[in-house]
mmCIF file of C-alpha atoms (C1' of nucleotides) in Angstrom:
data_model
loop_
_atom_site.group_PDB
_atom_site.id
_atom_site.type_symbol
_atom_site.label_atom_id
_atom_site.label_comp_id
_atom_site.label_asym_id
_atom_site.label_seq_id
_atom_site.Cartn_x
_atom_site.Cartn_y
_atom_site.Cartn_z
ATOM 1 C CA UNK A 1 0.000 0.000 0.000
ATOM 2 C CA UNK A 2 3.321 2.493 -0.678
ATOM 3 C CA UNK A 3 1.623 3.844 -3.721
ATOM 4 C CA UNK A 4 -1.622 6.396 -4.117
ATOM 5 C CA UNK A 5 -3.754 4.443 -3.909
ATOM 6 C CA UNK A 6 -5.834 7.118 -6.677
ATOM 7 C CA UNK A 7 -9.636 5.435 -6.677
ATOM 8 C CA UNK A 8 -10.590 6.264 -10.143
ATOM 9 C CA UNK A 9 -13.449 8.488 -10.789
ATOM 10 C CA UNK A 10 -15.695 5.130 -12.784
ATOM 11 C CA UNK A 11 -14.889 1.701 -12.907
ATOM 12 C CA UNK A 12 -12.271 0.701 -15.373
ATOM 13 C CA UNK A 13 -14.513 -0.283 -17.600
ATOM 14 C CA UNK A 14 -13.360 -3.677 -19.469
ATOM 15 C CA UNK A 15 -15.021 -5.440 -16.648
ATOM 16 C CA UNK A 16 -18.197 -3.653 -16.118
ATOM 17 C CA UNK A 17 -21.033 -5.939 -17.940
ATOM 18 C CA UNK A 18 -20.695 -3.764 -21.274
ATOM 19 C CA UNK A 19 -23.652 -4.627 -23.054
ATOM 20 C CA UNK A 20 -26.156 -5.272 -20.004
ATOM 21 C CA UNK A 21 -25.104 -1.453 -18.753
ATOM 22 C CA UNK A 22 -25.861 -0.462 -22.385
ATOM 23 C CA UNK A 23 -29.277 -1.557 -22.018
ATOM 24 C CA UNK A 24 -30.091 -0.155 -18.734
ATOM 25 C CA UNK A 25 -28.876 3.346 -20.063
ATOM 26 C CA UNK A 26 -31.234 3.434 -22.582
ATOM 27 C CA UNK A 27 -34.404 2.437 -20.522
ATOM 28 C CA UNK A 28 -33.464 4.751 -17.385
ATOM 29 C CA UNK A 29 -35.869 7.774 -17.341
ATOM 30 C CA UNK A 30 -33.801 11.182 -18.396
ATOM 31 C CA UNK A 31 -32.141 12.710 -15.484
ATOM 32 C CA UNK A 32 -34.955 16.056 -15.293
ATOM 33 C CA UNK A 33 -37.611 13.218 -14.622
ATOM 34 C CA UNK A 34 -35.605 11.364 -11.539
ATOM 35 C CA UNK A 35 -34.634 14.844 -10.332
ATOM 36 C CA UNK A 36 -38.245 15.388 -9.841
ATOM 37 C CA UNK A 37 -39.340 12.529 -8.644
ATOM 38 C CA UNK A 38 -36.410 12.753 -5.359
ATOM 39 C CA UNK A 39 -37.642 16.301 -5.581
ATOM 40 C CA UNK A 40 -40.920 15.048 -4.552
ATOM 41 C CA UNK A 41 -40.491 12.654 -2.300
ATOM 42 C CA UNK A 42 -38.077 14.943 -0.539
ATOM 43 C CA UNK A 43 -41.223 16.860 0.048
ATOM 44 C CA UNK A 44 -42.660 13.704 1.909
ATOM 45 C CA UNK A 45 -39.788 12.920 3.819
ATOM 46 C CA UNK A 46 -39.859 14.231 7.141
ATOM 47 C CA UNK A 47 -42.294 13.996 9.612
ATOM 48 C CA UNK A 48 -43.193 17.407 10.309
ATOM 49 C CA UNK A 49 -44.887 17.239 6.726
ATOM 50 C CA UNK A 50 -45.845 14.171 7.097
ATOM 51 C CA UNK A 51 -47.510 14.756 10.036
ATOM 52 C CA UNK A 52 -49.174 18.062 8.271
ATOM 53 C CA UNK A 53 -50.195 16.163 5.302
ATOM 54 C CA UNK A 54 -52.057 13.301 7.585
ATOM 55 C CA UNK A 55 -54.107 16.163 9.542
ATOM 56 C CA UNK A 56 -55.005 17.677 6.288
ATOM 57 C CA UNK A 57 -56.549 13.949 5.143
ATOM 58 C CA UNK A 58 -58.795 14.775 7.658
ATOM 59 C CA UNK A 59 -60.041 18.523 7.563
ATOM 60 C CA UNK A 60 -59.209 22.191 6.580
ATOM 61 C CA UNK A 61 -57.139 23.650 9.173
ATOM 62 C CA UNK A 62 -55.628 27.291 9.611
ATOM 63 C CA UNK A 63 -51.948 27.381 11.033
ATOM 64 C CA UNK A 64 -52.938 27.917 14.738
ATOM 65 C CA UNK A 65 -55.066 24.843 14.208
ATOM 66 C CA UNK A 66 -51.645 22.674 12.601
ATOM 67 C CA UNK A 67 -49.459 24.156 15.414
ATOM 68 C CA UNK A 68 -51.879 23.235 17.811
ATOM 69 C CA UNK A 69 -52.061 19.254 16.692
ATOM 70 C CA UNK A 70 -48.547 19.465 16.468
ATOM 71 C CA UNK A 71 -47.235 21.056 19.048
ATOM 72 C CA UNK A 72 -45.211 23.100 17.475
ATOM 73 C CA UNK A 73 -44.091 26.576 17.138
ATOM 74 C CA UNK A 74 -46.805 28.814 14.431
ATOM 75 C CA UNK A 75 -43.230 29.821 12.620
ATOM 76 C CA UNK A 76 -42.305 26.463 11.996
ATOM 77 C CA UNK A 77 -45.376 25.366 10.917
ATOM 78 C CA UNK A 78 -45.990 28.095 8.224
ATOM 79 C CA UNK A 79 -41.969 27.484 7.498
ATOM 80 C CA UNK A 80 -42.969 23.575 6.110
ATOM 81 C CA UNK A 81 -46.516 25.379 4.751
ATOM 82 C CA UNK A 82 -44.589 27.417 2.586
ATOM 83 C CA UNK A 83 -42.485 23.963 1.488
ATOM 84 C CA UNK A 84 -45.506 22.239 0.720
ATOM 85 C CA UNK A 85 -47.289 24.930 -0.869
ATOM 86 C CA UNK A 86 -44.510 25.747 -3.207
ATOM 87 C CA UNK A 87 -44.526 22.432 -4.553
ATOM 88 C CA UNK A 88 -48.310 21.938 -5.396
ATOM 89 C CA UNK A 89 -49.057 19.720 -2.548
ATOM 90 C CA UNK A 90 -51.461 21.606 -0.530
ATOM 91 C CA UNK A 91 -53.282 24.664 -1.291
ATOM 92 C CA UNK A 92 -54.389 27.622 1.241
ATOM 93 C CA UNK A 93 -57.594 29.613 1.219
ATOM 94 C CA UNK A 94 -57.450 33.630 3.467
ATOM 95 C CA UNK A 95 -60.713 34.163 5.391
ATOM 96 C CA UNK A 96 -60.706 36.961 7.686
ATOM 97 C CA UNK A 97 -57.126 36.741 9.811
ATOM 98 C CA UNK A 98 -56.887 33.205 9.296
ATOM 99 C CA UNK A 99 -55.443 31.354 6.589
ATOM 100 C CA UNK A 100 -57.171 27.672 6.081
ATOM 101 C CA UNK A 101 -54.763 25.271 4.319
ATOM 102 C CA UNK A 102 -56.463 21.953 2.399
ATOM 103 C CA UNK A 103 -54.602 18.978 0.242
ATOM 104 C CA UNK A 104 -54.083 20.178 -3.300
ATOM 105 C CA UNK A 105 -53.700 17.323 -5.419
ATOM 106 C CA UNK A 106 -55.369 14.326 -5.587
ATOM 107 C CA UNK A 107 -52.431 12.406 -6.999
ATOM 108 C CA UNK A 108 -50.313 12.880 -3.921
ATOM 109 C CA UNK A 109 -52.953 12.094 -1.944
ATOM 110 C CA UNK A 110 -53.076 8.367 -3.512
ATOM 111 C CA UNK A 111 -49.350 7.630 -3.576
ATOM 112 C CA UNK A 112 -49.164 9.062 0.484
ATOM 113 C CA UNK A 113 -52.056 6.642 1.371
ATOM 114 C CA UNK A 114 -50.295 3.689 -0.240
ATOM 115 C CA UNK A 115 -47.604 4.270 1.295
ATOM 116 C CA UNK A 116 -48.985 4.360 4.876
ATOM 117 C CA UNK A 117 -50.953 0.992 3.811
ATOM 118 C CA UNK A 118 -47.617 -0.607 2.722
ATOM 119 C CA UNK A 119 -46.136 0.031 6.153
ATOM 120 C CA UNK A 120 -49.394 -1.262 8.221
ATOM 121 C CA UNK A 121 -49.110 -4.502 6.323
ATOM 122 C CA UNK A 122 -46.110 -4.694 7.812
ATOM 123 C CA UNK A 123 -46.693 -4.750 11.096
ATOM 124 C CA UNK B 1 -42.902 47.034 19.456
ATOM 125 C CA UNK B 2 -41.068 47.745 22.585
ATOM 126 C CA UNK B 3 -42.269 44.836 24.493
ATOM 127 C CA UNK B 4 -40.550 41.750 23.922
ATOM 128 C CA UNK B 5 -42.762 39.357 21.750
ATOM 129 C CA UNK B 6 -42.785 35.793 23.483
ATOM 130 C CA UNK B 7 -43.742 33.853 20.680
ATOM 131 C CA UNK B 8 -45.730 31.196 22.503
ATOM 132 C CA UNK B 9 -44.676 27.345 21.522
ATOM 133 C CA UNK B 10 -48.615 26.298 21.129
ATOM 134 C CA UNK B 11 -51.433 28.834 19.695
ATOM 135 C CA UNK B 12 -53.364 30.097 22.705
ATOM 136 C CA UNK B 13 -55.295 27.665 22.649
ATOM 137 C CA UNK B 14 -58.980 29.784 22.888
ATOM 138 C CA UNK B 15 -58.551 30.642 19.212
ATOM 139 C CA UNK B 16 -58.064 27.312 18.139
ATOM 140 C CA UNK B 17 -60.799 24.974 16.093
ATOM 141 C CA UNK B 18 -60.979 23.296 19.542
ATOM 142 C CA UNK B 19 -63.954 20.332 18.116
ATOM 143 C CA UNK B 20 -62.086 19.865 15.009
ATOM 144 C CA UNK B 21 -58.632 20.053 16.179
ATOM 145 C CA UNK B 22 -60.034 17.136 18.584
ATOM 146 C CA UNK B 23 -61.537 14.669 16.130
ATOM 147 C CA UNK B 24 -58.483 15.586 13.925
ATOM 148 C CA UNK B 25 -55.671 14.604 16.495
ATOM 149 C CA UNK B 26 -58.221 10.924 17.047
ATOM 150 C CA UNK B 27 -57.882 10.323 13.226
ATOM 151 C CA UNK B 28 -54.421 10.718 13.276
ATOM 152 C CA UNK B 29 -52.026 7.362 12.880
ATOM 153 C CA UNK B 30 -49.309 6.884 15.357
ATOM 154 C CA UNK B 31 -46.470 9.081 16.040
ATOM 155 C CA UNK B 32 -44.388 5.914 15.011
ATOM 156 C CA UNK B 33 -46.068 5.479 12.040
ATOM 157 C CA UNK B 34 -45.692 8.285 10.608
ATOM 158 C CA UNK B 35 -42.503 8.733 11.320
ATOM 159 C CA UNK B 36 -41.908 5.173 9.144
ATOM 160 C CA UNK B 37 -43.349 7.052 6.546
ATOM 161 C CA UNK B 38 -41.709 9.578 6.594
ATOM 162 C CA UNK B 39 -38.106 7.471 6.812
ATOM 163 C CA UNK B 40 -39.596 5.643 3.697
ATOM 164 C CA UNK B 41 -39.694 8.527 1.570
ATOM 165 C CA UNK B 42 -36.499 9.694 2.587
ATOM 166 C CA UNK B 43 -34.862 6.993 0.996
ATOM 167 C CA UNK B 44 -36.111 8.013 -2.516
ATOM 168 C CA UNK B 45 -35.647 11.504 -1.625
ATOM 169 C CA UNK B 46 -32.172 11.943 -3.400
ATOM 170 C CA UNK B 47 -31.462 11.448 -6.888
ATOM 171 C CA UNK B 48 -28.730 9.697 -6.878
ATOM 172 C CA UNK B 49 -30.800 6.927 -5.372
ATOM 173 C CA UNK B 50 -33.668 7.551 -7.394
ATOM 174 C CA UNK B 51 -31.119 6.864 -10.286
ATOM 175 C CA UNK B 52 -29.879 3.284 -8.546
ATOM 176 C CA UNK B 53 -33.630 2.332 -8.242
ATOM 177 C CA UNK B 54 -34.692 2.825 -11.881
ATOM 178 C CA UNK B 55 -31.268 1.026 -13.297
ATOM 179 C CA UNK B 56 -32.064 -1.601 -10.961
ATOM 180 C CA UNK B 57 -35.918 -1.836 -12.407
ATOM 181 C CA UNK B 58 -33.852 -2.638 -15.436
ATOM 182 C CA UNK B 59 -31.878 -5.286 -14.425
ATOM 183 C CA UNK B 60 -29.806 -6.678 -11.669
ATOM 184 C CA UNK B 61 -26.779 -4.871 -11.413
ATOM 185 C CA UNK B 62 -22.955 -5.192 -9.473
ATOM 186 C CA UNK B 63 -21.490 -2.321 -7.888
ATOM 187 C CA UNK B 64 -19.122 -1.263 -10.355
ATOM 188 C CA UNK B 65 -21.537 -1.728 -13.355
ATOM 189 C CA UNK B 66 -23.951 0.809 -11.630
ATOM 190 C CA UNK B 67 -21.220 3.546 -10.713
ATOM 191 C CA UNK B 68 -20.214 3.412 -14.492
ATOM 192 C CA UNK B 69 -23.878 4.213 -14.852
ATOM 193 C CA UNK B 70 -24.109 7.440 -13.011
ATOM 194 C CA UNK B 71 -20.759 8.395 -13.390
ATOM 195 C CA UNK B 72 -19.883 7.851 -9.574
ATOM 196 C CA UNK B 73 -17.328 6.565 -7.748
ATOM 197 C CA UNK B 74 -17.907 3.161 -6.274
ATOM 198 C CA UNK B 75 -17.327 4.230 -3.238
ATOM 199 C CA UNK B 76 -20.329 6.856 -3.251
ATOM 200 C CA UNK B 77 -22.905 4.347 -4.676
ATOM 201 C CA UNK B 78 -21.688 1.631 -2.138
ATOM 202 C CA UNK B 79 -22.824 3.982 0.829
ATOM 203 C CA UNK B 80 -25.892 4.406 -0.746
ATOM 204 C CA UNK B 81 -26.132 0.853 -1.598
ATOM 205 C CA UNK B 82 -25.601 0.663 2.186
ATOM 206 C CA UNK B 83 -29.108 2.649 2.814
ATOM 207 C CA UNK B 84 -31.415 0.966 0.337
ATOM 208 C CA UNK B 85 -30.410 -2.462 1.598
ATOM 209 C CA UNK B 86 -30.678 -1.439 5.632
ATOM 210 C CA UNK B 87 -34.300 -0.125 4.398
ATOM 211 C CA UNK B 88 -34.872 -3.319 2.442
ATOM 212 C CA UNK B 89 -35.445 -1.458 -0.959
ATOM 213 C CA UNK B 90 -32.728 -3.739 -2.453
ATOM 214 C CA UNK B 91 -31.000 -7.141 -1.267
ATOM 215 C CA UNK B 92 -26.997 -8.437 -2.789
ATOM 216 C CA UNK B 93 -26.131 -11.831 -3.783
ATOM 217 C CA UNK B 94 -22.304 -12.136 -3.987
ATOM 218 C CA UNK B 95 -20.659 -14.387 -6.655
ATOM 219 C CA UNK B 96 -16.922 -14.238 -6.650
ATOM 220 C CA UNK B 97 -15.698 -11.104 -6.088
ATOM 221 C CA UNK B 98 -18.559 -9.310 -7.255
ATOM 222 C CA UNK B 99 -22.116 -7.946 -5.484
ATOM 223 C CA UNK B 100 -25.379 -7.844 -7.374
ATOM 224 C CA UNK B 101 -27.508 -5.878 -6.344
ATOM 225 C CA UNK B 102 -31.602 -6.138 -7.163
ATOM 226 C CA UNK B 103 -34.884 -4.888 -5.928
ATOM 227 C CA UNK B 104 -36.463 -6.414 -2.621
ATOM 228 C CA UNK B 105 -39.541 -5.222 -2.544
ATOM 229 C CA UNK B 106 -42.618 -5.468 -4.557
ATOM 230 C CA UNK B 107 -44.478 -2.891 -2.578
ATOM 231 C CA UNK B 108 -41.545 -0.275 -2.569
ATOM 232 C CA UNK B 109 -41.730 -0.825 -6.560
ATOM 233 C CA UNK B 110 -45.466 -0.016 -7.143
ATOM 234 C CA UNK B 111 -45.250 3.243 -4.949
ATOM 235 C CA UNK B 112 -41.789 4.352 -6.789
ATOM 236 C CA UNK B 113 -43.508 3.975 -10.223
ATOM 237 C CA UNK B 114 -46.550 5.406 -9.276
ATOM 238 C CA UNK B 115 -44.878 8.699 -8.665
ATOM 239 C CA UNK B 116 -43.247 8.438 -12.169
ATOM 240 C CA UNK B 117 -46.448 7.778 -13.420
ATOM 241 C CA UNK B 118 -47.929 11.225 -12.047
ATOM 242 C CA UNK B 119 -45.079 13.447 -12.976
ATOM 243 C CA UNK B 120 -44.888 11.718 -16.887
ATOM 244 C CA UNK B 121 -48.544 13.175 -16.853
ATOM 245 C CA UNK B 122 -47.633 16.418 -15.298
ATOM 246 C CA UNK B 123 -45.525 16.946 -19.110
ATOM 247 C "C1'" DT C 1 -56.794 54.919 15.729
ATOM 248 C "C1'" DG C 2 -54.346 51.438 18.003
ATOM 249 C "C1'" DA C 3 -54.054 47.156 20.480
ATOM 250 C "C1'" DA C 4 -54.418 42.218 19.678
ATOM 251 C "C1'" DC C 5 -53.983 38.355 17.055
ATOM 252 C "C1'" DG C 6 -53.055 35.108 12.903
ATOM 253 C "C1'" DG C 7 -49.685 34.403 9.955
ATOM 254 C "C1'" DT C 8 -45.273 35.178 7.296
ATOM 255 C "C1'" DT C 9 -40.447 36.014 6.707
ATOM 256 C "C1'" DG C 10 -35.192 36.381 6.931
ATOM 257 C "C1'" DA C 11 -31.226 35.513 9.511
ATOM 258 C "C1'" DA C 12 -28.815 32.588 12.649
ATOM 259 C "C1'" DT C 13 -27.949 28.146 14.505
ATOM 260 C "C1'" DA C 14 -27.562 23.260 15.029
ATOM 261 C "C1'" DT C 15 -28.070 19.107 12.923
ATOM 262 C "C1'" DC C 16 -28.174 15.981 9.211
ATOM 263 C "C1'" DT C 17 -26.621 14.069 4.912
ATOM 264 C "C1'" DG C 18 -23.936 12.998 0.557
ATOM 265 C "C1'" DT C 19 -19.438 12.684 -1.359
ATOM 266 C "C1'" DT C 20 -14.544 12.206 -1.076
ATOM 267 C "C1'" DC C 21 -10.444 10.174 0.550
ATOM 268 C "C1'" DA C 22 -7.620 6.664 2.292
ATOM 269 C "C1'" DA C 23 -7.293 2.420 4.112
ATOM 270 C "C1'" DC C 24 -8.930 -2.105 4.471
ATOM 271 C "C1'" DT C 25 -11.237 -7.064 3.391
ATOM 272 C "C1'" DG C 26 -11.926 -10.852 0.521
ATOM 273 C "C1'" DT C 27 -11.589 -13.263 -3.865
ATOM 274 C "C1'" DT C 28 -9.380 -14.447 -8.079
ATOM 275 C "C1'" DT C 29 -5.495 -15.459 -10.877
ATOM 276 C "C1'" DG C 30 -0.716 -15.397 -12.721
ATOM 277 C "C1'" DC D 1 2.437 -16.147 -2.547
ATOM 278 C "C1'" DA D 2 1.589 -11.659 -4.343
ATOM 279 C "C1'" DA D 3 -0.568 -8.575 -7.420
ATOM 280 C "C1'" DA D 4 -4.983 -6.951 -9.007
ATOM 281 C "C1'" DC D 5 -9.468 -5.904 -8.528
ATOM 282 C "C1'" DA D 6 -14.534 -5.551 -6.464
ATOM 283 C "C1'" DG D 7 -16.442 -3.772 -2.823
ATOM 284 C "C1'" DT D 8 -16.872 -1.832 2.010
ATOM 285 C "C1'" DT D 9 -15.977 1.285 5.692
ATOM 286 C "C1'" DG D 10 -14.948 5.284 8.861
ATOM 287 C "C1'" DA D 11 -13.456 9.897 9.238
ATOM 288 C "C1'" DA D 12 -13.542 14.413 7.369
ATOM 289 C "C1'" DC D 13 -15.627 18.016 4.783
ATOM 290 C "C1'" DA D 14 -19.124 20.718 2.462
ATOM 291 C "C1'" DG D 15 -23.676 21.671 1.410
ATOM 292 C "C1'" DA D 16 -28.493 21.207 2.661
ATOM 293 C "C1'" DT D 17 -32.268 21.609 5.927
ATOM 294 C "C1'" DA D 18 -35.402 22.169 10.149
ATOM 295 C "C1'" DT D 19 -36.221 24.990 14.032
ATOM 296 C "C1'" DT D 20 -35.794 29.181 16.659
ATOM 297 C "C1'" DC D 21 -35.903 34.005 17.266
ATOM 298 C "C1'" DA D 22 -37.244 38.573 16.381
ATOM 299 C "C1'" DA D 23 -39.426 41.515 13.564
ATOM 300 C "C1'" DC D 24 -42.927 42.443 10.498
ATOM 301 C "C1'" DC D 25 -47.679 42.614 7.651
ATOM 302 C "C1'" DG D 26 -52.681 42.584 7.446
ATOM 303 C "C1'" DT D 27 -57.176 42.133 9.523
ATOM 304 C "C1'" DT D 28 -60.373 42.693 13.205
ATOM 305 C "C1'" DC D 29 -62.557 45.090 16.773
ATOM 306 C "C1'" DA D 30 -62.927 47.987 20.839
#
DNA sequence: TGAACGGTTGAATATCTGTTCAACTGTTTG
DNA sequence: CAAACAGTTGAACAGATATTCAACCGTTCA
């Protein structure tokens, strides 16, 4: 182990399975696509949000409402409102003082709920 | 503004939706739960493992054949290797001195494509 | 008009997370 | 056996991210 040991950047490539790799490059999605799909479930992937979205299944709420369930701060509420809202996944509706936040997509909706059934019928 | 604005941690709670806020909180799953969710989500939240996942829809693939893929060092995709097989999105075989890696989970598939699904029809 | 309240925002902070680097394990093969 | 290679691992570093804090905006209502 005297020498650099310099870990090249790909695999030297006369061993990778040439053709097989070939094959796989050509069917993957194009890299704007799998962007957006991490991009969304980035969105789902922490439980503040998670926890929003799941309370939102079940009614319109205004912030005070969220950081009520939650017990959490108004501020860091509206902070993950703002995440979600930016990205199409809830919508928000200003009556009076108070700002009333529903699910905006149906879609979303669907692939959140299968998720939550995968992990029941594992337990 | 001279007094110093305590930003309470909970909304003073006479403001609040109190009925709602209460059948809400009954309807919502488990703190655990959702915090599996949430975990789930987070594995497919970064594109770099998004990418891994739909080359290994393709086929079944060694280490060094997918780092060729992306154009990563093997080093980088065996840490995330590392992840998707600790949350049982993928399982190895080893033959000689290679590892294949290939999807686990049937489940983890439908919900991954799904989302592919809704953002091909966003275009 | 101005106090009170719901909600938002930007900056600061602490924590988490992905990649790199270097070293190491285990298997094959000359 | 020793070199070569596939793959893993832990530490270090850099970039991302969630929460807090303080200030602010807009609406209501006394």
């Amino acid at each position: 182990m005297k020498e650099i040991e310099k870990n090249a950047e790909v695999c030297e490539s006369d061993v990778v399975h040439e053709s097989v790799v070939a094959s796989v490059r050509a069917a993957l999605p194009d890299e704007d696509t799998l962007a957006d799909v991490a991009e969304l479930f980035k969105v789902f992937g922490d439980s503040t949000r998670t926890r929003i979205l799941s309370a939102l299944f079940e009614a319109e709420l205004c912030v005070c409402d969220i950081a009520s369930l939650l017990g959490m701060t108004k501020s860091a509420v509206s902070h993950q409102l703002r995440i979600l809202r930016q990205t199409k996944v809830v919508k928000n509706r200003k009556q009076g003082k108070e700002v009333y936040y529903s699910l905006d997509d149906d879609h979303i909706s669907r692939i959140y709920k299968m998720a939550l059934e995968h992990l029941a019928e594992d337990r």
